[in-house]
XYZ file of C-alpha atoms in Angstrom:
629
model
C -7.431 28.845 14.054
C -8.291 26.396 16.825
C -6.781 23.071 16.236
C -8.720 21.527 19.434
C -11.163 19.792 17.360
C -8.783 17.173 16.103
C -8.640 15.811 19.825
C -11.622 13.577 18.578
C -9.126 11.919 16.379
C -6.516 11.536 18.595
C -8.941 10.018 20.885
C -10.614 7.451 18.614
C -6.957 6.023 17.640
C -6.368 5.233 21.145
C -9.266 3.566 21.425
C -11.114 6.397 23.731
C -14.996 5.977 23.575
C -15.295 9.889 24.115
C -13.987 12.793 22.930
C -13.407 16.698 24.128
C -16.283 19.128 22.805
C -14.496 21.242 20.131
C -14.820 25.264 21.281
C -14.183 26.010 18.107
C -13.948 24.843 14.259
C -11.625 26.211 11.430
C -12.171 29.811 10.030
C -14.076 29.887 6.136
C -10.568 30.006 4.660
C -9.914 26.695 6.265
C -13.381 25.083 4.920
C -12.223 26.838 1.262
C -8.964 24.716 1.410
C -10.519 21.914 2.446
C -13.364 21.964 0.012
C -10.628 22.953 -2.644
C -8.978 20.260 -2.162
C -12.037 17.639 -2.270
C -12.482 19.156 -5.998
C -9.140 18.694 -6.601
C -8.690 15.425 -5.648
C -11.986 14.142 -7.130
C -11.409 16.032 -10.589
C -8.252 14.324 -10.896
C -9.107 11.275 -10.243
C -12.341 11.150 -12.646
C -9.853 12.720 -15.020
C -7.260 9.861 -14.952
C -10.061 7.693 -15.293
C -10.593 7.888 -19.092
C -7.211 5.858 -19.361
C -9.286 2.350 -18.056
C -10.569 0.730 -20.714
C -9.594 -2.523 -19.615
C -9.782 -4.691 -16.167
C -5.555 -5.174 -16.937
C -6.115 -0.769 -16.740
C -8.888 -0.842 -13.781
C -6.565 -3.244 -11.444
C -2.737 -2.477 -12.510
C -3.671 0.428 -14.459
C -1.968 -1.086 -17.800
C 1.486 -2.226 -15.519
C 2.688 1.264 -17.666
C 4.137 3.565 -14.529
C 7.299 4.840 -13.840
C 8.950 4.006 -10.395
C 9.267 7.485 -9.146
C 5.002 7.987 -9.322
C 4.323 4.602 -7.591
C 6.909 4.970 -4.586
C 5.191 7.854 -4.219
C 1.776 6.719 -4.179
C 2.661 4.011 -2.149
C 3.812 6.379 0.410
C 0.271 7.885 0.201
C -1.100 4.136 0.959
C 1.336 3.478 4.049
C 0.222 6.574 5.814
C -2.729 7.298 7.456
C -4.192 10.270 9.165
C -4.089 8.108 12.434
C -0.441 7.891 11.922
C -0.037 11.733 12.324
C -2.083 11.420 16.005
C -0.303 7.852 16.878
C 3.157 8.702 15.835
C 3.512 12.572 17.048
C 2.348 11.067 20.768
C 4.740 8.278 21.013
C 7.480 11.030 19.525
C 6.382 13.332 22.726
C 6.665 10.740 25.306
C 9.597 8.729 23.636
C 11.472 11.164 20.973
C 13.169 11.035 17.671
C 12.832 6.292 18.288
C 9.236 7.007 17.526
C 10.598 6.539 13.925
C 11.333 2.922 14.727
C 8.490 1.169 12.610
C 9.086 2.969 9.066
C 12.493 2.385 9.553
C 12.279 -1.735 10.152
C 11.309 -2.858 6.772
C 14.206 -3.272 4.608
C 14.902 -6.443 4.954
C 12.126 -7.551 3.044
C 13.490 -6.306 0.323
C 15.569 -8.594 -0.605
C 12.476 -11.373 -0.767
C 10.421 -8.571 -1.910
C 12.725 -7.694 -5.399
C 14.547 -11.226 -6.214
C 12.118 -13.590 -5.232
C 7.922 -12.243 -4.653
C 7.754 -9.279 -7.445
C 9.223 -11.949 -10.115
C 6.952 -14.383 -9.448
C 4.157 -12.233 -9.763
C 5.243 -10.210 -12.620
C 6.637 -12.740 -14.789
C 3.822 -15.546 -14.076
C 1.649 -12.845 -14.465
C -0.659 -13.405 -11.094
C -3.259 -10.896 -11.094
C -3.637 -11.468 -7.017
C -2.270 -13.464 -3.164
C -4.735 -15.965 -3.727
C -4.492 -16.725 -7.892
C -0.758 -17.097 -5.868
C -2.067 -19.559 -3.787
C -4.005 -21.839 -6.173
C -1.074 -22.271 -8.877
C 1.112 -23.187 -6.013
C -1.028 -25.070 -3.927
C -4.482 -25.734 -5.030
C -7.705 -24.528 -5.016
C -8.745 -25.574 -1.319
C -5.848 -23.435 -0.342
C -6.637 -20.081 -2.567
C -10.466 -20.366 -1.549
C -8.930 -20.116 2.217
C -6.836 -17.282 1.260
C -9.866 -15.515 -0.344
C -12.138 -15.605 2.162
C -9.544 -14.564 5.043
C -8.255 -11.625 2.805
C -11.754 -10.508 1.825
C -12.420 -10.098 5.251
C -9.617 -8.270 6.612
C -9.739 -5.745 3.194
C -13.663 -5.073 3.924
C -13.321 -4.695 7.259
C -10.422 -2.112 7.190
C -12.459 -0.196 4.656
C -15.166 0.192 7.497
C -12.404 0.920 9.691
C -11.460 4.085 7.286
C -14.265 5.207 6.577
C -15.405 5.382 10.189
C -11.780 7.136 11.069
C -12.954 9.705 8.129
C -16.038 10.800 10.035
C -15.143 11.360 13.126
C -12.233 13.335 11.562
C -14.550 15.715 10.003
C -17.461 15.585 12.511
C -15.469 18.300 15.001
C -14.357 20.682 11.516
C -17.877 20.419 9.683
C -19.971 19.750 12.603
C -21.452 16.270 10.337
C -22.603 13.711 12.086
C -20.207 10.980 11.657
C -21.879 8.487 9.112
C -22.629 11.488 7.317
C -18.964 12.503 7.187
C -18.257 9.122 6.343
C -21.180 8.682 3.913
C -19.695 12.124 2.245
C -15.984 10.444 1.950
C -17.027 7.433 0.911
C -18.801 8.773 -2.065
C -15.942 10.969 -3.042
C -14.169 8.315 -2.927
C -15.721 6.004 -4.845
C -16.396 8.553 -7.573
C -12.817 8.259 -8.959
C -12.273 4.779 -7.887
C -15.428 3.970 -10.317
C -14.223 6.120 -12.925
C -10.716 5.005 -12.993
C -9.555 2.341 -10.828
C -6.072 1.950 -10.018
C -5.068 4.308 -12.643
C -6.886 7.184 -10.511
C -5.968 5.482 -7.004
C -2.290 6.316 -8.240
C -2.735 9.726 -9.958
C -4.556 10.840 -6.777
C -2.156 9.173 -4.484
C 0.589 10.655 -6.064
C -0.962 14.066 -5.107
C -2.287 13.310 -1.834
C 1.618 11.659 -0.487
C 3.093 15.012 -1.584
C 0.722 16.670 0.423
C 1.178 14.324 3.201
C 5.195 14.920 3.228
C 4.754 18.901 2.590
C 1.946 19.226 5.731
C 4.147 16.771 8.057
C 7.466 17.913 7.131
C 6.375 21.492 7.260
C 4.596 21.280 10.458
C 8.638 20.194 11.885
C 10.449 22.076 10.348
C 7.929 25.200 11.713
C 8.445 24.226 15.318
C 12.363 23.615 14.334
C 12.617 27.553 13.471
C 10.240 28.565 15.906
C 12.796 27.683 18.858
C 15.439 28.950 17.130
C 17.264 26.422 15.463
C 17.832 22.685 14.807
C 20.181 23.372 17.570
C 18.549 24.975 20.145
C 15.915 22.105 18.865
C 18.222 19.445 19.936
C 19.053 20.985 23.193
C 15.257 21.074 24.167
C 15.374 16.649 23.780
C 16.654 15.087 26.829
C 19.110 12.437 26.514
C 16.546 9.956 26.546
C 14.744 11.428 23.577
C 17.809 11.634 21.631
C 18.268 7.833 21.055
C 17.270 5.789 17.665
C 16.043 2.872 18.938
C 13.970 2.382 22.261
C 15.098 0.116 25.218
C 15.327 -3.756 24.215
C 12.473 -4.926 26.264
C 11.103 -2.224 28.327
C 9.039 -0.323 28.515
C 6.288 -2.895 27.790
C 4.018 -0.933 25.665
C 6.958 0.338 23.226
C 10.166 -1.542 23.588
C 12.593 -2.354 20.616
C 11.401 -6.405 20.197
C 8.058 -5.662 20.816
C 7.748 -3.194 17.722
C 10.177 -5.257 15.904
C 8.064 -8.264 16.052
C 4.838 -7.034 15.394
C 5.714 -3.968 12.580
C 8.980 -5.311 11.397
C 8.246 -9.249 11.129
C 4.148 -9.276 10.922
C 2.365 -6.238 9.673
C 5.696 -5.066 7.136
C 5.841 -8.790 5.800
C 1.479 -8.658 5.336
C 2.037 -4.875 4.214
C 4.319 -5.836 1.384
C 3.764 -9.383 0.526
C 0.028 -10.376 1.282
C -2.261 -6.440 1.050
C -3.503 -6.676 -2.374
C -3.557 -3.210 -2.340
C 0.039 -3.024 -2.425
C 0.464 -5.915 -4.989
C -1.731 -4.354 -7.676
C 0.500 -1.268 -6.895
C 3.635 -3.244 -7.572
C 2.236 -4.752 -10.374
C 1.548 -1.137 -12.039
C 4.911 -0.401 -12.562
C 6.163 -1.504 -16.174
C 9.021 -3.566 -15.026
C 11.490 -4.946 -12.577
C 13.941 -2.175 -13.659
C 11.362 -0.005 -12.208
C 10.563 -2.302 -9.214
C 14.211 -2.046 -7.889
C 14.389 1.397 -8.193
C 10.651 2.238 -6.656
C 11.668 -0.602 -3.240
C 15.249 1.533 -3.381
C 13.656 5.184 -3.107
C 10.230 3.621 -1.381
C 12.350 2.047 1.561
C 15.466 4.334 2.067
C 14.417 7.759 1.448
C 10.485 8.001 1.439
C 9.668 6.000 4.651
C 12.626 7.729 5.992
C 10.687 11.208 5.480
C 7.513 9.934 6.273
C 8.643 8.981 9.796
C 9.741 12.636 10.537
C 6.684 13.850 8.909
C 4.305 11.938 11.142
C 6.425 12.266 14.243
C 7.797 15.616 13.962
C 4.790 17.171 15.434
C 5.473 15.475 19.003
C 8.616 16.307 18.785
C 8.197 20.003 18.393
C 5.597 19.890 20.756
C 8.216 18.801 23.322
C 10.296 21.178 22.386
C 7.435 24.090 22.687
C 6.374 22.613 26.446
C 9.927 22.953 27.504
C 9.985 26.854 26.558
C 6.459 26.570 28.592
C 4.883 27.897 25.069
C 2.284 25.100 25.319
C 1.069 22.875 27.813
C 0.131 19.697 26.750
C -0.356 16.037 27.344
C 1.226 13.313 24.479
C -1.871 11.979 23.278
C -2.816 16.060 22.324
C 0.876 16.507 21.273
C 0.217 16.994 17.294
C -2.808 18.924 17.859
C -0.964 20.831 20.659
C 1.528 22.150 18.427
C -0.252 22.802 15.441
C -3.014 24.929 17.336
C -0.380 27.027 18.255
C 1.966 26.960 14.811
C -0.208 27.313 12.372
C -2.437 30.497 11.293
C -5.685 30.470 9.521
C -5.779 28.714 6.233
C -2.460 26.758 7.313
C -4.705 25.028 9.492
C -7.381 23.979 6.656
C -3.866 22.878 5.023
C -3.136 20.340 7.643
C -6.993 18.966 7.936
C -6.603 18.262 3.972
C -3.650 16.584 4.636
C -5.139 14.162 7.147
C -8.110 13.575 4.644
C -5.411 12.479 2.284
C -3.988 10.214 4.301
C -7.578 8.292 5.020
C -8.638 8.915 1.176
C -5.632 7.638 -0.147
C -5.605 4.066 2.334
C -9.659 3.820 1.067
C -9.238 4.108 -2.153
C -7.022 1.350 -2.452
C -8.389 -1.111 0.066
C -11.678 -0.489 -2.363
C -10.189 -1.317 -5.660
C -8.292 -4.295 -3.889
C -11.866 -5.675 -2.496
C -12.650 -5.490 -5.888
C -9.520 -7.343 -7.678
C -10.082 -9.736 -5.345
C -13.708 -10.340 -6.176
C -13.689 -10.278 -9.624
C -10.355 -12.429 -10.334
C -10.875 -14.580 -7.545
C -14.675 -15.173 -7.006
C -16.130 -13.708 -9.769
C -14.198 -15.107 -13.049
C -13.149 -18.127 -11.605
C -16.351 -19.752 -10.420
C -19.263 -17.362 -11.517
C -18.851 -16.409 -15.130
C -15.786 -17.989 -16.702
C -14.572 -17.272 -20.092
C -16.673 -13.735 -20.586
C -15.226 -10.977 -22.444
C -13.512 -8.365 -21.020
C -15.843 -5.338 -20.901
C -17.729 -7.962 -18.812
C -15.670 -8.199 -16.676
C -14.699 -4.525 -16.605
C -18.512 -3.756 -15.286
C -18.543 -6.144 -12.347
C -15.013 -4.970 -11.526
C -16.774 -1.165 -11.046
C -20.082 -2.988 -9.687
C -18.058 -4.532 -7.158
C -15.837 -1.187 -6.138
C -19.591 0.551 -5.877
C -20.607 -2.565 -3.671
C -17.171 -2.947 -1.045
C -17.588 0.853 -0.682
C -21.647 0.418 0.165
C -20.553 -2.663 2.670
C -17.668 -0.773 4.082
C -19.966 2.198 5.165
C -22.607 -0.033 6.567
C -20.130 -1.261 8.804
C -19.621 2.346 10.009
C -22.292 2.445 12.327
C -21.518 -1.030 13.441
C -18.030 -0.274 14.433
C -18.972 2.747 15.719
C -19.992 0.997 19.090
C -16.681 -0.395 19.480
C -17.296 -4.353 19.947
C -16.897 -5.177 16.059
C -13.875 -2.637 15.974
C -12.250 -4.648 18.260
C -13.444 -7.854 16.760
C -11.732 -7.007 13.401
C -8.474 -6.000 14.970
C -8.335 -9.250 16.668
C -8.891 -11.009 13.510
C -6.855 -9.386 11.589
C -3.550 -10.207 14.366
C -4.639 -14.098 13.823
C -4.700 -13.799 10.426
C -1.854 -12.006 8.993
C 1.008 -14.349 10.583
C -0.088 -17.547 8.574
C -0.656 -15.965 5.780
C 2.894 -14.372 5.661
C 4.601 -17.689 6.851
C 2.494 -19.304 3.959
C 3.941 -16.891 1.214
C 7.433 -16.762 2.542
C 8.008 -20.569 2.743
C 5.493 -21.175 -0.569
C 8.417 -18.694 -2.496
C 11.514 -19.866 0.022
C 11.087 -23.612 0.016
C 10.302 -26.090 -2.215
C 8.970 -28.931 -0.281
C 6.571 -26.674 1.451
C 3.207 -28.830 -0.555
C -0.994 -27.803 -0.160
C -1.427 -29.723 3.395
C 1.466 -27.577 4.540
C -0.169 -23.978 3.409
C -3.684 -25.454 4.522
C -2.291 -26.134 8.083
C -0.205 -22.938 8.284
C -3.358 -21.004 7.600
C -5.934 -22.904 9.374
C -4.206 -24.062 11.933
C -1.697 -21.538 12.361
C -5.377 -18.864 12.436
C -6.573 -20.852 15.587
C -3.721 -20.813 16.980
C -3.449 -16.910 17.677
C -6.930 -16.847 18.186
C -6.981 -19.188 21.083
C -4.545 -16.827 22.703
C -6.945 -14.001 22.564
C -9.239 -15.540 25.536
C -8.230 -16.131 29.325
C -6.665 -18.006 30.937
C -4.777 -19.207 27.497
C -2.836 -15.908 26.746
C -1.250 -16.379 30.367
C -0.194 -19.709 29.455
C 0.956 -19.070 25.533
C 2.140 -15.696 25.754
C 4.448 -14.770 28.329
C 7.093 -17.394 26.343
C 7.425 -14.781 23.789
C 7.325 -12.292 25.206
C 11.116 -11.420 26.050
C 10.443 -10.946 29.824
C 8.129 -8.536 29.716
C 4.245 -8.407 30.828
C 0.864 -8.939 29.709
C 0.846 -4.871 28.668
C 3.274 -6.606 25.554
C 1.112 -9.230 25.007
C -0.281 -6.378 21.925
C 3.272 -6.441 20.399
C 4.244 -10.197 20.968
C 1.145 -11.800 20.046
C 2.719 -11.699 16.429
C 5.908 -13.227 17.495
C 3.967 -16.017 18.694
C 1.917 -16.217 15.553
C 4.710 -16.394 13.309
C 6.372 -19.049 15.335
C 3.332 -21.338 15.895
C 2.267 -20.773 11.945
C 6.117 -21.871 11.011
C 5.721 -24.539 13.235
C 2.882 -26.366 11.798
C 3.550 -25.743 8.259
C 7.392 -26.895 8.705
C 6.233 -30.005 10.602
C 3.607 -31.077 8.157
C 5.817 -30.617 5.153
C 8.447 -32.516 6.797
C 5.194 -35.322 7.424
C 4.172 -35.390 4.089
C 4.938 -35.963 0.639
C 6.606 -32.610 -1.760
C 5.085 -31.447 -5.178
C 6.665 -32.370 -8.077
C 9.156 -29.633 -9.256
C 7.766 -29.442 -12.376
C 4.076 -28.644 -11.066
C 5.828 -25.686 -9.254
C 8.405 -24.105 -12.009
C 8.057 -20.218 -11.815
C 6.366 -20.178 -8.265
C 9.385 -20.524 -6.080
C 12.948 -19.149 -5.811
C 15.278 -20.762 -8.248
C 13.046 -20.475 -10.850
C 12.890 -17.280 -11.395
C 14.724 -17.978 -15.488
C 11.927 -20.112 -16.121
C 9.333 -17.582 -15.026
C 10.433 -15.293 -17.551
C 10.739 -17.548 -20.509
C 6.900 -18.705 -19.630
C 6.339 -14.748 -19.566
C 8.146 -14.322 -22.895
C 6.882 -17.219 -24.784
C 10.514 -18.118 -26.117
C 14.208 -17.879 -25.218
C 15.416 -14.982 -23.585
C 16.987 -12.275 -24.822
C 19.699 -10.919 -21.790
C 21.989 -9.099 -24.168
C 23.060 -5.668 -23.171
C 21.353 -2.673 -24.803
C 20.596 0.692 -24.743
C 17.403 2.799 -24.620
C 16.346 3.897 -28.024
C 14.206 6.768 -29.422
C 12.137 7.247 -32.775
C 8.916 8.634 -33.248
C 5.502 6.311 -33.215
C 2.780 6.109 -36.108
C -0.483 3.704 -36.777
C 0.067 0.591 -39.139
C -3.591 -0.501 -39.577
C -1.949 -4.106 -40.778
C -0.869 -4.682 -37.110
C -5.029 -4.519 -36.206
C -5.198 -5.403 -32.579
C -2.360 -7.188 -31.798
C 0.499 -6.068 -29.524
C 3.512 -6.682 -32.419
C 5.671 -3.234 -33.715
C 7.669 -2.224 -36.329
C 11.055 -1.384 -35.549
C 13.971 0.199 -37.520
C 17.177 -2.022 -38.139
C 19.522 0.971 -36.648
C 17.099 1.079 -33.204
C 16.855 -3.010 -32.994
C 20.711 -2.570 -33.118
C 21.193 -0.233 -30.423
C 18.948 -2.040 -28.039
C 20.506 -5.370 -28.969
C 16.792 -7.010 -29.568
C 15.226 -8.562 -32.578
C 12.150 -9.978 -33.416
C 10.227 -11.906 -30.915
C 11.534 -9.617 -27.766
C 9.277 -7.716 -25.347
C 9.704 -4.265 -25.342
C 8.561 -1.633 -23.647
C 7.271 1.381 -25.303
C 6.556 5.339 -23.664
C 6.178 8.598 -24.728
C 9.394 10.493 -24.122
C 8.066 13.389 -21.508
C 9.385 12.103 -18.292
C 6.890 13.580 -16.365
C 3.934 12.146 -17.582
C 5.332 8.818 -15.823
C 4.483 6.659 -17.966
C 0.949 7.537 -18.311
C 1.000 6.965 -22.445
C 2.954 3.691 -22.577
C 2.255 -0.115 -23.532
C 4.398 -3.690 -23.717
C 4.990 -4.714 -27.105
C 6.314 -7.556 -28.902
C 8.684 -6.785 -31.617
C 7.259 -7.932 -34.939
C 9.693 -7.191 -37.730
C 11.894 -4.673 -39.182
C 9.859 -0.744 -40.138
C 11.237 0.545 -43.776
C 12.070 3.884 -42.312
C 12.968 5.178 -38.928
C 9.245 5.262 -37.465
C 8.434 2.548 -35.345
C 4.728 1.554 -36.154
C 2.338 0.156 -34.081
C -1.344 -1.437 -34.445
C -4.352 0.318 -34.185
C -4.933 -1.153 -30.226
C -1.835 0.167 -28.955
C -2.245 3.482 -30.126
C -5.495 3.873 -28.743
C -4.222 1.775 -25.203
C -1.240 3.663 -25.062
C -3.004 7.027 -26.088
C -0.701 7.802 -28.834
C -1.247 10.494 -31.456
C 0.808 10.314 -34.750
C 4.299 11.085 -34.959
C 4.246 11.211 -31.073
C 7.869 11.339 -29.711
C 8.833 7.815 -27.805
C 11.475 5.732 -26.385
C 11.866 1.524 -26.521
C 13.291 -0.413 -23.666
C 14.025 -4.192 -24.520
C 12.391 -6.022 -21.528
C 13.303 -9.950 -22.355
């Protein structure tokens, strides 16, 4: 199969306004795969939908999932099918250091696990800018809304545009058709299910991403005989981890450090909604740790080979003088020549699951954002939750419909660029404004206002001539304007701190007790307000039993427990607990938090009639309890 017409991809990621006429598309077993897998993905997503019956379902799907699915999915989210095109040409011209930006991220985690995810968790913030208001006011969440609303919508265009000029070259579509054809796909399960589908189907789609990336490798690997013989096709230069310091100018070590390390990790994890809600799906910090432990160290890890391993074998395949080839036609270079019919339909599935699986969540994140922070708050307050339930799917029909308008509007380039240059001024003050809202306590509303605002124009101004000559080259480690890409976010971050330092330091702090539970020290406090009472940090152990229906506990979230189980897990009434059904694999699909209500006169632990049906237990069901707090 002829892999030649994925050059139009390759092209639009770097920026190219024209592409190579394809000579050929896939063979019909490649268009089988690929529409196979369309069913697939779709069917399991509407599938997983029928476990949304609520908006807590729709945009955390119930906070019920096991680490291993979500690090998983999240995977799915941080990978795109540009990555595969981006990342196998800078791994042809620069080697195995093309692996630099999923590898600079872990030292968020520390902020990430002790400080962001248990303010959100335990204060229970549904979104960045709820965030925002309980810490600083309302002036400063409607700020935050409107900025984040923009760059979400926006990068939803962005995708869906990507999506159709992927499958323009394969299907021969035109490419708002393509994209009009994804979009709907996509918005078929993210109706039905909302984040509970986003993460079923992301699940799938990330283990297809990691099979198609790491297979196309480890292919070229045996192909030339060897990792060794591999190893001995790098030159030196190739070989190294980390690029030169500061040169060259378009990918040196600060400059990607800077802008992927400092800005666009610290907005990936701490301000994308998308990757909130995700956070806030799993059913504890337990979980948390251990999804940011296998996320960071061994996930990213194999995503970094699996979207650079492509240039790198196509290196390797130019040296034997198998392939000729130039780097931005690396990955489609060496999987032309790798991969046999059907294979190929493989790999074109797997870059439609990269772009489906960064959609679908930017779309149900639009939608969080609208309903919890535009919708409820200022529109209809106080409305049940069904209510709310249909303008959350409304709204995931309508950011879809916008996002594919902008499609043709991109499409010429001049908004494309637009939005990339607003989302650069952007995302440093609104990552300064979390990380000193959590980090410091005198950092007060005119602060995050002037961080934000002020901070925004900052970067903006240095988009136009002749002030990026005068702002820019300060920060930019002695290199030139060709850096000015990478370093603009080192000078965003620095100018943002700036302000928002200087006017705290100007101006008067909150009172502590107007902040308790929103920055770090009061983490303790957070989960008593989450708890409702004392806490309960008493070591215990996980305990088993079977479930059944108590139609006395009606609607309310209190169990039954046996005196032997409340033993083992050292709780007792009052205490959160978490219970799942005991098949591992289901990930916590069938699970709900509880509140322990009193002691069960046998060794069932009973529940009301609303967690059986929310946690989609039958009687007698086999489970397990985990004392939260």
């Amino acid at each position: 199969a002829c892999l030649m017409p994925l050059y139009l991809l390759s092209a639009f990621c770097a920026g190219a306004r024209s592409a190579m006429t394809p000579q050929a598309a896939g063979t019909n077993t490649d268009y089988v795969i690929m529409l196979a897998y369309f069913v697939l993905v779709v069917g399991f997503g509407l599938y997983f939908g029928r476990y949304a019956s609520s908006t807590k379902d729709f945009f955390f799907g119930g906070q019920r999932f096991s680490w291993w699915l979500i690090a998983f999915s999240a995977v799915a989210t941080l990978v795109g099918s540009y990555s595969f095109i981006k990342y196998s040409e800078v791994g042809y011209q620069y080697g195995v250091s093309s692996m630099q930006s999923y590898l600079n991220d872990w030292f968020w985690a520390p902020i990430l696990l002790l400080v962001w995810l248990p303010i959100i968790y335990y204060q229970r913030i549904q979104s960045v800018p709820e965030y925002f208001e309980r810490r600083f006011g309302r002036a400063a969440r409607i700020t935050a809304t409107v900025f984040i609303q923009l760059y979400l919508i926006g990068y939803v265009g962005v995708n869906l545009l990507t999506l159709g000029r992927a499958m323009h070259p394969v299907l021969g579509w035109h490419e708002f058709t393509g994209a009009s054809v994804a979009c709907v796909l996509v918005t078929l399960y993210v109706l039905a299910g909302g984040q509970t589908s986003v993460i079923m189907t992301d699940l799938a789609q990330g283990v297809i991403l990691l099979v198609a990336g790491l297979g196309l490798f480890f292919a070229g690997v045996l192909h030339v005989g060897g990792f060794v013989d591999f190893w001995s096709l790098l030159p030196e230069t190739h070989r190294y981890a980390f690029s030169e310091f500061n040169h060259p100018d378009k990918f040196s070590f600060i400059g990607i450090y800077v802008q992927d390390g400092l800005a666009n990790n610290g907005a990936f994890l701490l301000m994308n909604q998308g990757m909130m809600m995700r956070f806030l799906a799993l059913r504890g910090m337990k979980d948390a740790r251990k999804m940011v432990t296998l996320w960071l160290l061994v996930l990213s890890p194999l995503a970094a080979i699996a979207v650079s391993g492509g240039g790198w074998a196509a290196w390797a395949l130019n040296v034997r003088g198998e392939i000729d080839t130039t780097a931005q036609n690396a990955f489609v270079a060496a999987s032309r020549f790798l991969c046999s019919p059907g294979v190929f339909g493989f790999v074109l599935a797997a870059l439609m699951a990269a772009l489906m699986s960064t959609a679908d969540t930017l779309i149900n994140a639009v939608s969080a954002i609208f309903v919890n922070d535009m919708y409820r708050p200022y529109v209809a307050k106080e409305r049940d939750d069904k209510h709310y339930l249909l303008v959350a799917r409304i709204s995931s029909l309508c950011a879809a419909g916008i996002g594919l308008a902008l499609v043709p509007v991109m499409a010429g380039g001049t908004i494309y660029a637009a939005h990339a240059k607003f989302t650069a001024a952007v995302t440093p003050p609104i990552v300064v404004a979390i990380v000193l809202g959590v980090m410091w306590r005198r950092f007060n509303p005119a602060a995050a206002l002037a961080t934000m605002i002020g901070g925004g124009a900052v970067v903006a101004l240095s988009f136009f001539k002749p002030f990026d000559s005068w702002l820019l080259p300060y920060f930019s480690f002695g290199m030139g304007p060709d850096s000015y890409a990478f370093t603009r976010a080192f000078f965003g971050l620095v100018c943002s701190g700036a302000i928002g330092v200087t006017v705290a330091l100007l101006t008067r702090p909150q009172p502590y007790a107007k902040i308790v539970g929103l920055v770090n020290g009061s983490q303790l406090d957070a989960m008593r307000v989450f708890k409702g009472g004392e806490l309960n940090r008493r070591g215990g152990s996980v305990a088993y039993a079977n479930v059944a229906c108590d139609a006395s506990l009606g609607d309310t979230e209190r169990i039954l427990v046996p005196e032997t189980l409340l033993k083992n897990m050292a709780a007792g009434p009052g205490d959160i607990a978490y219970i799942c059904d005991r098949r591992w694999w289901l990930g916590g699909l069938r699970s709900a938090h509880v509140k322990i209500g009193g002691i069960s006169q046998d060794e069932k632990v009973y529940v009301g009639t609303a967690v059986m049906a929310g946690a989609h237990f039958s009687e007698n069901d086999a489970v397990y309890l985990d004392k939260i707090c």
